Amino acid sequence: VEDEWFVVHLLLELSEQWEGLALQVWDEDGCFLLIEAADHLPRWLTPDASENRVFLFRGQLHIVPHDPAQGKASGLTLREGLAALAGEGRTHAGKRVQLKVANRVRGYPEKARVEMHVAHCLLPRQLGAALARDPQLISTAVEALCSRTPEDARALKRMRQVPPAELRLCAIKFNRCLYAQTVQQSLLPP
């Protein structure tokens, strides 16, 4: 969850620095920005009506308003949403909604550094060196571990074992989500 808010922080910064950049963000639950500020949203802004109405723009959250004269609120096409955002109309989300989002992203990017978990792992020397050189590779490694197939498991059994003399104790940094994914995996020795 914190990873999502770190991304929102980064996207808000980008939208503030790049003139005209409008961004949308959502996860498997939908527009989590609206979920965070649900108590302060207009009644018409339902999940169905929010499509292409919610943007990060100029470093703030913007909501394209609904015109009650048009009847029941519904989503917009992306073109309509962006046109409203670029137009003269007021799209800036309300003060309380802005405050809810601002409170969630407060403290980043420093907060992201603090949220890291360090695990001490016995790894082959070359792998430890590669992770020290390119620490972002850990996310690819965790993804491969979590999405392995039975064919992958069979291939692993055929691989040579690493002699103990080649193993090194390495401090590996994970964000909490990646660490949780890793410890949930069951691995059986070949």
CSV table of N, CA and C in Angstrom, one decimal, residues 123-133 168 170 172:
chain,number,residue,atom,x,y,z
A,123,LEU,N,24.3,-15.8,-0.6
A,123,LEU,CA,24.1,-15.8,-2.1
A,123,LEU,C,25.5,-16.1,-2.7
A,124,PRO,N,25.4,-16.6,-3.9
A,124,PRO,CA,26.6,-16.8,-4.7
A,124,PRO,C,27.3,-15.4,-4.9
A,125,ARG,N,28.6,-15.4,-4.8
A,125,ARG,CA,29.3,-14.2,-4.9
A,125,ARG,C,28.9,-13.3,-6.0
A,126,GLN,N,28.8,-13.8,-7.2
A,126,GLN,CA,28.4,-13.0,-8.4
A,126,GLN,C,27.0,-12.4,-8.3
A,127,LEU,N,26.1,-13.2,-7.8
A,127,LEU,CA,24.7,-12.7,-7.6
A,127,LEU,C,24.7,-11.5,-6.6
A,128,GLY,N,25.4,-11.7,-5.5
A,128,GLY,CA,25.5,-10.6,-4.5
A,128,GLY,C,26.1,-9.4,-5.1
A,129,ALA,N,27.2,-9.5,-5.9
A,129,ALA,CA,27.8,-8.4,-6.5
A,129,ALA,C,26.8,-7.7,-7.5
A,130,ALA,N,26.0,-8.5,-8.2
A,130,ALA,CA,25.1,-7.9,-9.2
A,130,ALA,C,24.0,-7.1,-8.4
A,131,LEU,N,23.5,-7.7,-7.3
A,131,LEU,CA,22.5,-7.0,-6.6
A,131,LEU,C,23.0,-5.7,-5.9
A,132,ALA,N,24.3,-5.7,-5.5
A,132,ALA,CA,24.9,-4.5,-4.9
A,132,ALA,C,25.1,-3.5,-6.0
A,133,ARG,N,25.4,-3.9,-7.2
A,133,ARG,CA,25.6,-2.9,-8.3
A,133,ARG,C,24.3,-2.4,-8.8
A,168,ARG,N,28.4,-15.9,-0.1
A,168,ARG,CA,28.7,-14.8,0.7
A,168,ARG,C,27.5,-14.3,1.4
A,170,CYS,N,25.2,-11.4,2.3
A,170,CYS,CA,24.9,-10.1,1.6
A,170,CYS,C,23.7,-9.5,2.3
A,172,ILE,N,20.7,-7.5,1.7
A,172,ILE,CA,19.8,-7.2,0.5
A,172,ILE,C,18.6,-6.3,1.0
